[in-house]
XYZ file of C-alpha atoms in Angstrom:
759
model
C 93.077 128.782 78.649
C 96.465 129.797 78.078
C 96.807 132.601 80.795
C 95.455 130.339 83.379
C 97.723 126.936 82.281
C 101.612 128.489 81.687
C 103.277 125.415 81.334
C 100.774 124.900 78.439
C 101.508 128.499 77.353
C 105.395 128.118 77.807
C 106.880 127.644 74.897
C 110.166 126.017 76.735
C 107.731 122.899 77.228
C 107.991 120.528 74.758
C 104.883 119.287 72.843
C 104.962 115.807 74.176
C 105.620 117.235 77.545
C 102.165 118.751 76.978
C 100.215 116.131 76.333
C 102.124 113.996 78.652
C 100.701 116.176 81.327
C 97.253 116.410 80.118
C 98.014 112.477 80.212
C 98.360 112.550 84.164
C 95.484 115.097 84.965
C 93.015 112.112 82.820
C 94.934 109.156 84.979
C 94.322 111.578 87.757
C 90.531 111.650 86.192
C 90.239 108.283 86.434
C 91.237 107.196 89.185
C 88.231 108.900 90.598
C 85.867 106.866 88.359
C 87.386 103.881 89.650
C 86.263 105.138 92.961
C 83.300 105.862 91.645
C 82.362 102.646 89.482
C 83.861 100.670 92.704
C 81.391 102.257 95.096
C 78.470 101.582 92.890
C 79.123 97.762 93.272
C 79.654 97.963 96.939
C 77.011 99.775 97.199
C 74.643 97.242 95.351
C 75.611 94.066 97.154
C 73.465 92.559 100.232
C 73.053 94.361 103.127
C 71.843 90.836 105.344
C 69.302 91.038 107.579
C 67.149 93.894 108.899
C 69.450 93.167 112.650
C 72.771 93.604 110.962
C 71.162 96.453 109.233
C 70.797 98.022 112.625
C 74.056 97.279 114.166
C 75.869 98.992 110.382
C 72.927 102.124 111.236
C 74.301 102.848 114.764
C 77.682 102.582 113.668
C 77.231 104.865 110.525
C 75.666 107.405 112.635
C 78.315 107.584 115.561
C 80.897 107.972 112.769
C 79.511 110.610 111.148
C 78.361 112.438 114.124
C 81.991 112.380 115.263
C 83.288 113.593 111.853
C 81.338 116.605 111.345
C 81.278 117.728 114.625
C 85.588 117.107 114.062
C 85.257 119.567 110.845
C 83.453 121.915 113.109
C 86.088 122.473 115.853
C 88.799 122.552 113.177
C 87.111 125.126 110.617
C 87.595 128.135 111.630
C 91.269 127.070 112.289
C 91.240 126.386 108.519
C 90.368 129.453 107.632
C 92.502 131.702 109.730
C 95.157 129.594 108.549
C 94.097 130.425 105.070
C 93.953 133.741 105.885
C 97.261 134.123 106.974
C 99.309 131.980 103.994
C 98.170 134.329 102.175
C 100.828 136.799 103.858
C 103.106 134.329 103.708
C 104.225 134.822 100.108
C 105.973 138.452 98.721
C 103.990 138.183 95.388
C 100.640 138.557 95.184
C 99.791 135.679 92.398
C 102.152 133.514 94.352
C 100.406 134.675 97.944
C 96.360 133.794 96.383
C 97.696 130.387 94.115
C 99.106 129.638 98.526
C 96.041 130.700 100.717
C 94.176 128.912 97.817
C 96.036 125.406 97.386
C 95.655 125.268 101.773
C 92.344 125.192 101.579
C 91.897 122.877 98.738
C 94.750 120.572 99.948
C 92.548 120.596 103.289
C 89.371 119.564 101.420
C 91.100 116.882 99.591
C 92.234 115.458 102.644
C 89.080 116.282 104.447
C 87.062 114.248 101.349
C 89.692 111.204 101.435
C 88.780 110.748 104.746
C 85.243 111.837 104.767
C 84.538 109.424 101.613
C 86.776 106.599 102.522
C 84.837 106.728 105.612
C 81.801 105.967 104.745
C 82.505 103.588 102.295
C 83.600 101.883 104.995
C 80.542 101.609 107.234
C 78.530 100.553 104.276
C 80.998 97.920 103.265
C 81.108 96.365 106.220
C 77.520 94.695 106.241
C 77.812 93.744 103.110
C 80.829 92.360 104.123
C 79.240 90.106 107.019
C 75.813 89.614 104.588
C 78.410 87.883 102.060
C 80.524 85.400 104.420
C 76.894 83.895 105.113
C 77.388 82.285 101.368
C 81.048 82.661 100.200
C 84.761 83.788 101.702
C 85.610 84.493 98.386
C 83.287 87.601 98.033
C 83.161 88.557 101.311
C 86.860 89.145 100.637
C 86.174 91.061 97.663
C 83.721 93.165 98.497
C 85.818 94.111 101.620
C 88.981 94.651 99.548
C 87.359 96.579 97.167
C 85.746 98.926 100.125
C 89.530 99.777 100.950
C 90.154 100.593 97.620
C 88.051 103.348 96.989
C 89.709 105.333 99.345
C 93.329 103.992 97.842
C 91.845 105.133 94.786
C 90.706 108.702 96.034
C 93.551 109.256 97.722
C 95.651 108.608 94.368
C 93.733 110.509 92.279
C 93.013 113.387 94.493
C 96.675 114.143 95.447
C 97.651 113.568 91.316
C 94.823 115.667 90.444
C 95.553 118.583 93.216
C 99.848 118.615 92.197
C 99.359 118.500 88.631
C 96.846 121.636 88.096
C 98.549 123.106 90.375
C 102.419 122.497 88.494
C 100.169 123.371 85.141
C 99.080 126.823 86.862
C 101.771 127.862 88.346
C 104.941 126.392 85.966
C 108.030 127.068 87.780
C 106.793 128.770 90.419
C 104.522 125.688 91.719
C 106.190 124.970 93.533
C 106.075 127.839 96.102
C 101.969 127.364 95.598
C 102.724 123.294 96.660
C 103.986 124.014 99.800
C 100.226 125.548 100.578
C 98.646 122.097 99.579
C 101.064 120.226 101.375
C 100.375 121.707 104.327
C 96.614 121.909 104.490
C 96.232 117.893 103.506
C 99.251 117.433 106.610
C 97.218 120.062 109.045
C 94.294 117.894 108.493
C 95.245 114.807 108.760
C 96.923 115.136 111.999
C 93.463 116.859 113.344
C 92.199 113.455 111.913
C 94.624 111.136 113.159
C 94.780 112.250 117.142
C 90.788 112.894 117.418
C 90.046 109.675 115.721
C 92.333 108.093 117.987
C 91.778 109.235 120.777
C 88.109 107.919 120.323
C 88.757 104.692 119.006
C 91.327 103.847 121.423
C 88.894 104.886 124.715
C 86.057 102.986 123.568
C 88.689 99.554 122.472
C 90.568 99.864 126.165
C 87.352 100.560 128.313
C 85.436 97.764 126.189
C 88.589 95.332 126.924
C 88.814 96.284 130.071
C 85.597 95.821 131.641
C 84.104 93.327 128.995
C 87.045 91.050 128.453
C 88.784 91.297 131.910
C 86.190 91.739 134.365
C 83.423 89.987 133.306
C 84.647 88.005 130.656
C 82.436 88.029 127.698
C 83.683 88.000 124.085
C 84.528 91.464 122.616
C 81.816 92.124 120.261
C 79.025 91.203 123.061
C 76.186 92.663 122.126
C 75.249 93.342 126.378
C 78.969 96.076 126.000
C 78.069 99.419 125.732
C 81.045 100.605 124.216
C 80.740 98.116 121.360
C 79.316 100.005 118.250
C 81.813 102.442 120.247
C 85.023 100.162 119.258
C 83.265 99.659 116.154
C 82.542 103.775 115.223
C 86.128 104.199 116.325
C 87.662 101.388 113.817
C 86.068 103.890 110.944
C 87.251 107.078 112.244
C 90.738 106.226 113.358
C 91.901 103.882 110.705
C 90.163 104.645 107.882
C 88.970 108.296 107.969
C 92.817 109.270 110.276
C 95.407 106.566 107.951
C 93.819 107.622 104.471
C 94.570 111.069 105.494
C 97.896 110.384 106.465
C 98.830 108.785 103.380
C 96.900 111.264 101.216
C 99.058 114.234 103.013
C 102.640 111.939 101.722
C 101.322 111.342 98.829
C 101.260 115.487 98.916
C 104.687 115.756 100.429
C 106.942 113.942 98.570
C 105.481 115.476 95.487
C 105.611 118.592 96.937
C 109.240 118.195 98.051
C 109.928 116.091 94.673
C 109.043 119.212 92.521
C 110.581 121.283 94.924
C 114.224 119.792 94.036
C 112.784 118.192 90.875
C 113.600 122.357 89.249
C 116.445 123.079 91.224
C 117.981 119.892 89.770
C 117.272 119.107 86.043
C 114.087 121.670 85.290
C 110.896 120.547 84.060
C 112.657 117.134 83.468
C 112.387 116.575 87.468
C 109.470 117.717 87.992
C 107.366 116.147 85.133
C 109.162 112.770 85.647
C 107.460 112.266 89.784
C 103.990 113.192 88.063
C 104.418 110.614 85.402
C 105.922 108.235 88.252
C 102.940 108.773 89.701
C 100.625 108.395 86.848
C 101.798 105.279 86.201
C 100.850 104.166 89.545
C 97.167 104.921 89.478
C 97.519 102.881 86.225
C 99.432 100.010 88.321
C 97.072 99.829 91.067
C 93.749 100.298 89.153
C 95.286 97.053 87.748
C 96.496 95.418 90.735
C 93.969 96.104 93.354
C 91.165 94.347 91.103
C 92.335 91.575 90.498
C 92.782 91.211 94.320
C 90.318 87.555 94.628
C 90.820 83.540 95.531
C 88.498 80.590 95.125
C 86.267 79.028 98.322
C 89.095 76.315 98.354
C 91.835 78.378 98.840
C 90.704 81.102 101.315
C 94.209 82.614 100.831
C 93.399 86.205 101.521
C 96.753 87.327 102.606
C 97.663 85.413 99.497
C 95.279 87.404 97.502
C 96.528 90.622 97.864
C 100.129 89.720 97.810
C 98.941 88.817 94.517
C 97.649 91.901 93.277
C 100.110 93.786 95.217
C 103.195 92.209 93.486
C 101.067 92.625 89.940
C 100.989 96.988 90.550
C 104.427 97.007 91.631
C 105.780 95.015 88.375
C 103.246 96.850 86.297
C 104.701 100.595 88.049
C 108.390 99.110 87.377
C 107.614 98.454 83.747
C 105.966 102.164 83.111
C 108.414 104.306 85.390
C 111.255 102.913 83.428
C 109.954 102.640 80.112
C 108.810 106.269 80.798
C 112.196 107.242 81.810
C 113.891 105.393 79.432
C 112.887 107.630 76.694
C 112.344 111.271 78.595
C 114.664 111.525 80.676
C 117.231 112.520 77.603
C 120.086 115.519 78.370
C 121.611 115.433 74.793
C 124.256 118.016 76.276
C 125.326 115.018 78.982
C 128.153 112.774 79.632
C 127.503 109.988 81.384
C 129.367 107.112 82.788
C 127.964 103.694 81.712
C 125.734 102.425 84.482
C 123.773 106.114 84.350
C 123.149 105.933 80.585
C 123.259 102.112 79.938
C 125.107 103.280 77.072
C 122.642 105.528 75.695
C 124.084 108.991 74.912
C 122.742 111.642 76.934
C 120.476 109.267 78.745
C 120.331 110.218 82.721
C 118.515 107.225 84.455
C 119.287 108.120 88.217
C 115.773 109.351 88.747
C 114.902 105.827 87.798
C 117.380 104.413 89.386
C 116.344 106.014 92.993
C 112.525 105.304 92.346
C 113.470 102.132 92.447
C 114.864 102.198 96.110
C 111.981 103.684 97.016
C 109.708 100.754 96.047
C 112.342 98.630 97.502
C 111.947 100.484 100.541
C 108.818 99.967 100.769
C 108.935 96.051 99.988
C 111.530 95.913 103.407
C 109.499 97.930 105.835
C 106.129 95.460 104.782
C 108.791 92.858 105.756
C 110.336 94.330 108.745
C 106.445 95.108 109.585
C 105.383 91.589 109.087
C 108.526 90.008 110.835
C 107.878 91.624 114.472
C 103.697 91.901 114.783
C 102.484 88.423 112.397
C 100.851 86.140 114.787
C 102.968 82.918 113.842
C 106.254 84.810 113.543
C 109.117 84.818 116.626
C 108.628 88.430 118.359
C 105.021 88.063 118.886
C 105.178 84.496 120.146
C 108.500 85.709 122.156
C 105.223 88.226 124.047
C 102.677 85.558 123.408
C 104.831 82.729 125.710
C 105.526 86.006 128.355
C 101.449 86.075 129.612
C 102.342 82.642 131.163
C 103.805 84.595 133.709
C 101.802 87.572 133.739
C 101.060 91.065 133.613
C 104.208 92.407 134.124
C 106.723 90.174 131.663
C 103.818 90.504 128.974
C 104.647 94.763 128.951
C 108.660 93.920 129.350
C 108.877 91.414 126.342
C 106.516 93.448 124.215
C 108.555 96.884 125.212
C 112.023 94.848 124.019
C 110.253 93.823 120.829
C 109.295 97.418 119.783
C 112.356 98.800 120.290
C 114.288 96.290 118.360
C 112.016 96.749 115.293
C 112.494 100.921 115.750
C 116.151 100.188 114.962
C 116.147 97.981 112.223
C 113.594 100.292 110.381
C 115.997 103.324 110.539
C 118.382 101.511 109.467
C 116.981 100.087 106.487
C 115.754 103.901 106.357
C 119.260 104.886 106.396
C 120.442 101.844 104.156
C 117.469 103.746 101.302
C 119.229 106.937 101.653
C 122.330 106.021 101.635
C 121.214 104.014 98.595
C 120.072 107.176 96.957
C 122.987 108.643 97.748
C 125.653 106.801 96.407
C 123.244 107.249 92.793
C 124.011 110.537 92.831
C 127.874 110.242 94.405
C 129.953 112.569 92.962
C 127.014 115.340 92.202
C 125.973 118.827 94.084
C 124.074 118.298 97.002
C 120.669 119.291 95.146
C 120.721 116.510 93.080
C 121.995 114.207 96.067
C 118.359 115.412 97.686
C 116.595 114.766 94.653
C 117.389 111.323 94.980
C 115.649 111.267 97.887
C 112.687 113.203 97.305
C 112.709 109.886 94.453
C 112.535 107.625 96.738
C 110.000 108.685 98.306
C 108.102 108.800 95.032
C 108.784 105.366 94.349
C 107.417 104.073 98.080
C 104.716 105.542 97.018
C 104.234 104.997 94.061
C 101.504 101.712 95.070
C 99.616 104.064 97.070
C 95.926 102.756 95.913
C 96.887 99.364 96.724
C 98.624 100.334 100.533
C 95.137 101.802 101.604
C 93.523 99.577 99.714
C 95.075 96.793 102.689
C 95.130 99.053 105.527
C 90.732 99.935 104.868
C 90.174 96.519 104.505
C 91.363 95.842 107.853
C 88.517 97.589 109.705
C 86.092 96.810 107.350
C 87.089 93.148 108.585
C 86.592 94.509 111.951
C 83.461 95.700 111.902
C 81.965 92.697 109.280
C 83.128 90.733 112.169
C 81.710 92.501 115.191
C 78.066 92.568 113.177
C 78.517 89.362 112.552
C 79.231 88.879 116.376
C 76.681 91.055 117.645
C 73.708 88.999 115.064
C 75.069 85.689 115.882
C 75.668 84.687 112.103
C 76.254 81.146 112.087
C 78.868 78.809 112.845
C 80.642 79.106 109.131
C 79.786 83.100 108.393
C 81.812 83.501 111.480
C 84.699 81.586 110.712
C 84.557 83.745 107.573
C 85.009 86.303 109.452
C 87.446 85.762 111.657
C 90.068 84.990 108.878
C 89.483 88.096 106.876
C 89.440 90.105 110.313
C 93.130 88.323 111.517
C 94.686 88.905 108.016
C 92.963 92.906 108.238
C 94.751 92.948 111.582
C 98.264 92.109 109.508
C 97.437 93.978 106.481
C 96.983 97.312 109.127
C 100.179 96.655 110.531
C 102.425 97.154 107.531
C 100.761 100.259 105.941
C 101.278 101.469 109.666
C 104.927 100.808 108.729
C 104.416 102.026 105.387
C 103.055 105.188 106.536
C 105.391 106.423 109.476
C 108.747 105.122 106.463
C 106.826 107.634 103.852
C 106.480 110.438 106.342
C 110.935 110.186 107.655
C 111.618 110.552 103.601
C 108.625 113.160 102.648
C 111.016 115.056 105.656
C 113.995 114.643 104.954
C 112.865 115.592 101.628
C 111.490 118.921 102.620
C 114.796 119.278 105.422
C 117.001 119.580 102.047
C 114.225 121.744 100.164
C 114.754 124.030 103.388
C 118.163 124.421 103.505
C 117.472 124.621 99.417
C 115.176 127.947 100.752
C 117.988 129.118 103.106
C 119.986 129.622 100.560
C 117.733 131.808 98.829
C 116.671 133.701 100.967
C 120.158 134.934 102.279
C 121.486 135.055 99.368
C 124.162 131.855 99.633
C 124.890 128.674 97.775
C 123.746 125.200 99.336
C 126.943 124.415 99.900
C 127.826 126.913 102.111
C 124.614 126.968 103.706
C 125.375 122.945 104.926
C 128.172 123.760 107.329
C 126.487 126.055 109.391
C 123.999 123.238 110.427
C 126.361 121.315 112.339
C 125.574 119.815 115.193
C 129.012 121.339 116.323
C 127.258 124.663 116.331
C 125.695 125.029 119.655
C 122.125 127.222 118.712
C 122.353 123.546 115.808
C 123.078 121.515 119.005
C 120.157 123.538 121.194
C 117.206 123.510 118.287
C 118.507 119.247 117.974
C 117.981 119.108 121.588
C 114.321 120.617 121.952
C 113.496 119.237 118.315
C 114.015 115.780 119.967
C 111.803 116.015 122.556
C 108.873 117.616 120.926
C 107.681 114.008 119.392
C 107.808 112.925 123.659
C 105.575 115.831 124.861
C 103.620 115.701 121.814
C 102.620 111.564 122.529
C 102.247 112.752 125.877
C 99.117 114.722 125.149
C 98.413 112.339 123.083
C 98.519 109.318 125.191
C 97.194 110.864 128.651
C 93.857 111.677 126.243
C 93.221 108.218 125.992
C 93.112 107.643 129.504
C 91.346 110.019 130.654
C 88.635 109.232 128.650
C 89.187 105.792 128.429
C 89.029 106.043 132.072
C 84.738 107.727 131.457
C 84.031 104.838 129.085
C 84.934 102.352 131.847
C 83.366 103.681 134.638
C 80.081 104.312 132.226
C 80.101 100.501 130.724
C 80.589 98.962 134.272
C 77.240 101.935 134.786
C 75.355 99.718 132.668
C 76.021 96.621 133.227
C 74.482 97.268 136.769
C 71.151 97.337 135.438
C 70.145 93.392 135.310
C 68.339 93.233 132.034
C 71.226 94.479 130.329
C 73.176 91.807 131.362
C 70.559 89.265 130.853
C 70.126 90.687 127.397
C 66.256 91.502 127.461
C 67.605 95.412 127.502
C 69.711 96.964 124.445
C 72.391 99.424 125.991
C 72.463 102.468 125.536
C 75.412 103.100 123.523
C 74.739 106.589 122.152
C 75.889 107.843 125.619
C 79.189 106.206 125.094
C 79.802 107.380 121.368
C 79.046 110.583 123.111
C 81.578 110.187 125.743
C 83.910 109.522 123.089
C 82.803 112.045 120.650
C 83.783 114.713 123.408
C 86.651 113.840 124.980
C 88.544 113.637 121.287
C 87.145 116.664 120.253
C 88.483 118.505 124.102
C 92.352 117.187 123.049
C 92.212 117.843 119.327
C 93.245 121.360 119.117
C 96.364 121.432 121.468
C 98.730 119.321 119.618
C 98.186 120.891 116.594
C 98.961 124.126 117.895
C 102.005 122.526 119.500
C 103.048 121.603 115.652
C 102.186 124.973 114.438
C 103.559 126.983 116.854
C 106.822 125.622 118.013
C 109.103 126.015 115.091
C 108.327 128.699 114.381
C 109.109 129.740 118.320
C 112.294 128.190 117.591
C 113.039 130.445 114.372
C 112.212 133.849 116.192
C 114.218 132.800 119.431
C 116.947 130.804 117.497
C 117.343 131.791 114.221
C 116.997 129.758 111.325
C 120.546 127.298 112.281
C 118.786 126.303 115.423
C 115.648 125.475 113.515
C 116.825 123.378 110.543
C 118.806 121.356 114.229
C 115.020 121.178 115.448
C 113.772 119.946 112.328
C 116.315 116.926 112.523
C 115.781 116.190 116.052
C 112.173 115.596 115.336
C 112.881 113.724 112.314
C 114.992 111.299 114.099
C 113.676 110.924 117.411
C 110.039 111.118 115.702
C 109.944 108.302 113.388
C 112.062 106.095 116.066
C 109.233 106.597 118.679
C 106.514 106.081 116.042
C 108.469 102.130 114.809
C 108.725 101.541 118.833
C 105.105 102.479 119.329
C 102.990 100.754 116.733
C 105.385 97.644 116.304
C 105.003 97.257 120.464
C 101.425 97.657 120.232
C 100.720 95.462 117.126
C 102.952 92.959 118.909
C 100.946 93.030 121.880
C 97.597 92.851 119.668
C 98.670 89.996 117.407
C 99.829 88.497 121.164
C 96.499 88.511 122.279
C 94.945 86.727 119.088
C 97.235 84.338 119.331
C 96.518 83.019 123.143
C 92.603 84.005 121.785
C 93.229 80.945 119.693
C 93.608 78.341 122.534
C 97.565 78.947 123.260
C 98.476 78.912 127.042
C 95.079 78.155 127.878
C 93.139 80.063 125.857
C 89.889 82.317 126.401
C 89.542 83.590 130.052
C 92.553 82.198 131.280
C 95.122 84.428 133.280
C 97.748 84.338 130.370
C 94.644 85.542 128.363
C 93.845 88.368 130.951
C 97.830 89.317 130.950
C 97.588 89.699 126.907
C 94.537 91.777 126.963
C 96.603 93.848 129.747
C 99.351 94.145 126.902
C 97.037 95.209 123.911
C 95.220 97.161 126.217
C 98.723 99.099 127.217
C 99.539 98.620 123.213
C 96.239 100.468 122.050
C 97.306 104.051 122.452
C 100.782 103.982 121.534
C 99.629 101.785 118.353
C 96.449 104.069 117.055
C 96.976 107.163 118.140
C 100.192 108.827 119.564
C 102.316 106.420 116.729
C 100.291 106.892 114.177
C 100.033 110.630 114.590
C 103.878 111.572 114.784
C 103.603 110.994 110.733
C 101.791 113.818 110.243
C 103.227 115.931 113.124
C 107.273 115.354 111.695
C 105.620 116.879 108.054
C 103.834 119.662 109.942
C 106.949 120.914 111.591
C 108.611 120.488 108.555
C 105.823 122.387 106.221
C 105.582 125.318 108.937
C 109.588 125.601 108.890
C 109.155 125.996 104.766
C 106.682 129.005 105.182
C 107.840 130.798 108.110
C 111.517 130.705 106.910
C 111.228 134.267 105.162
C 110.583 135.866 108.575
C 113.028 133.664 110.302
C 115.370 135.130 108.129
C 114.358 138.389 107.890
C 113.782 139.133 111.968
C 117.517 137.935 112.548
C 118.823 140.366 109.580
C 115.918 143.385 111.340
C 114.258 142.378 114.077
C 110.473 142.892 113.905
C 108.678 143.351 117.393
C 105.606 141.595 115.512
C 107.862 138.548 115.640
C 108.371 139.244 119.358
C 104.642 139.591 119.681
C 104.196 136.211 118.693
C 106.761 134.977 119.905
C 105.528 135.660 123.798
C 101.470 134.619 122.256
C 102.818 131.696 121.014
C 104.299 130.514 124.000
C 101.646 131.568 126.666
C 98.617 129.665 124.442
C 101.828 126.259 124.599
C 101.730 127.126 128.472
C 97.868 126.471 128.666
C 98.026 123.612 126.289
C 100.353 121.659 128.322
C 98.823 122.825 131.740
C 94.952 121.867 130.081
C 95.873 118.878 129.022
C 97.001 118.012 133.100
C 93.339 118.759 134.009
C 90.712 116.587 133.881
C 87.276 116.982 132.782
C 84.126 118.149 134.966
C 83.140 114.562 133.662
C 85.826 112.383 135.233
C 86.186 115.147 138.422
C 82.312 113.856 138.889
C 82.952 109.801 138.730
C 85.911 110.171 141.201
C 83.630 112.141 143.346
C 81.332 109.421 143.395
C 84.020 106.551 143.519
C 85.458 108.193 146.576
C 81.877 108.089 148.312
C 81.222 104.786 148.019
C 84.897 103.876 149.135
C 84.232 106.309 152.053
C 80.675 103.919 153.062
C 82.717 100.846 152.746
C 84.785 102.075 155.190
């Protein structure tokens, strides 16, 4: 066993450190057991009437069919990349580990998404059933359903990172790159595919149902309603879970890489201990989320659980830092050592900065997307003057929110810099990485809040389609409104964590350039100056990539939504469906969404993998550094803009639907629906998918850096061949994204024929 677990056999690790690592492993497994305990509790609840169960089964079947097809679509690419990763490390032991870790990261990410989504589609009907008798019980079931996914994310992320470190010791960071890349790439596919599916269905359902036919959102006569509910799960549950999981992985990877370079094994073990404390605090906080029948305060209960988890986490890692981060040979100032000789509390302070950043982003996202706040009401007022002003005001809100978000992140990075001011750049980079660790300490709570949203949304849809009584419908509507806010907040956390993780990886990139070139960190940094022409060119190209990526994904949603609109219109022409005496063909709409999402799935992934490699080989390592900087900056600004603009349009619509400015069916309501449908692909497809895109490209740069540096000093014809093939592939991807599918062309021909006949 000692030959397998290098750390446990390494005499440089104290007995306490070995016990602590074993404890971290136990805590990660405890998180998985807690998820299993909650799953058994949720599945034991009442499923309601046969009509409710029938609707829930349709959603579950559609969601599983989509995910199964998606996993089959990406399986071959994952296997190919697993093989290729073997050749990215010179040492055979590391090469095998990196390839296996990539496969493990992919499987873990897929597992989190698949199990989390399956629990969500089984929890929704139980929430709807509980709403008939108890608001408190419905809230508890919905939140605990989300917590299952949250604890899977916590447990599997911590388990993978800890096992790899225990096996590979000081070489763990080289293997962890594969682990992070696997989780990140799967998250990208799940974000892109799930986002296209959910927003094609949502836009199509709203445009025909709400705008053209003036019927409720989840009216069972609308053929797109089941697909819309399926989309909530494959997009928000599976997609967001995989997204946060890979942020969780990548921040561990960057903290361990930089921790080893700065503090040695203490710099690696401390972030693992912080994450273990986070698992325990999430278990405590999430279990305390509950309210009374009298209060019916869902958001207050969720905030209380979050606050409890935060307090437990802060106390926990402060105590660990106080007793563990001792360096007897060091002489440190009082604010660092708290007057204790050799104590270095700087990793603790930067972790606290990360928690403060999470709180600040929560506040900002809530401010710009909550219905009762000024920005959303500013958008809602514009609905009185038409569709155009609604769009204009939403864009303005989204643009402003992006400025404040990037300033808050800049402030957090600056705070981490100040804490390590006067030390070498590696220490400063480690401080930023620990900021990311702190930001995602409460991952269990964050995912619980996110998945709570689609579970409540689906339950509300089931309630409407099954014609539940007025009291139950009000309970579900209240939970749905709360879920919209929690979803928006967690999107902000996902974007912020992506940027912090990417900044940490960028520092790891500089560290690796120094290692492969035999230079120091300080010697490499001046080479990445924006005044260098190649660096600036790389920066420009990197900044353009998020725009191209967003174009690909938004265009895909528009194309799929065209098909959904035509299909729903066709089915509404059936008099029996319109009168409610015949069930629409829900499966046909699910099938359209699935096929269109799969058609568009691989292209954005290839862009993410090939672009950094092409830039690095053609323009060299310095340009690749500028390329990564451009992606981080523009990606963050664009992601926040799209997410918050979409959230503001969505909640402005809900504000109008609550009876303001004429309420449902009014001209203001129609304008708000237009805003919501414009915002849908922004906030739920392109915006969230930029998070994994940023990290995939940073990880690809790290993994391919040896080839980039080697080709620069000794040009290799094989590298030129790879570039040529990569450029051709990207050209095909972009060209294909502009071509209409045969189904679209078929519908267009019928429309043109009908138009010609009328003239």
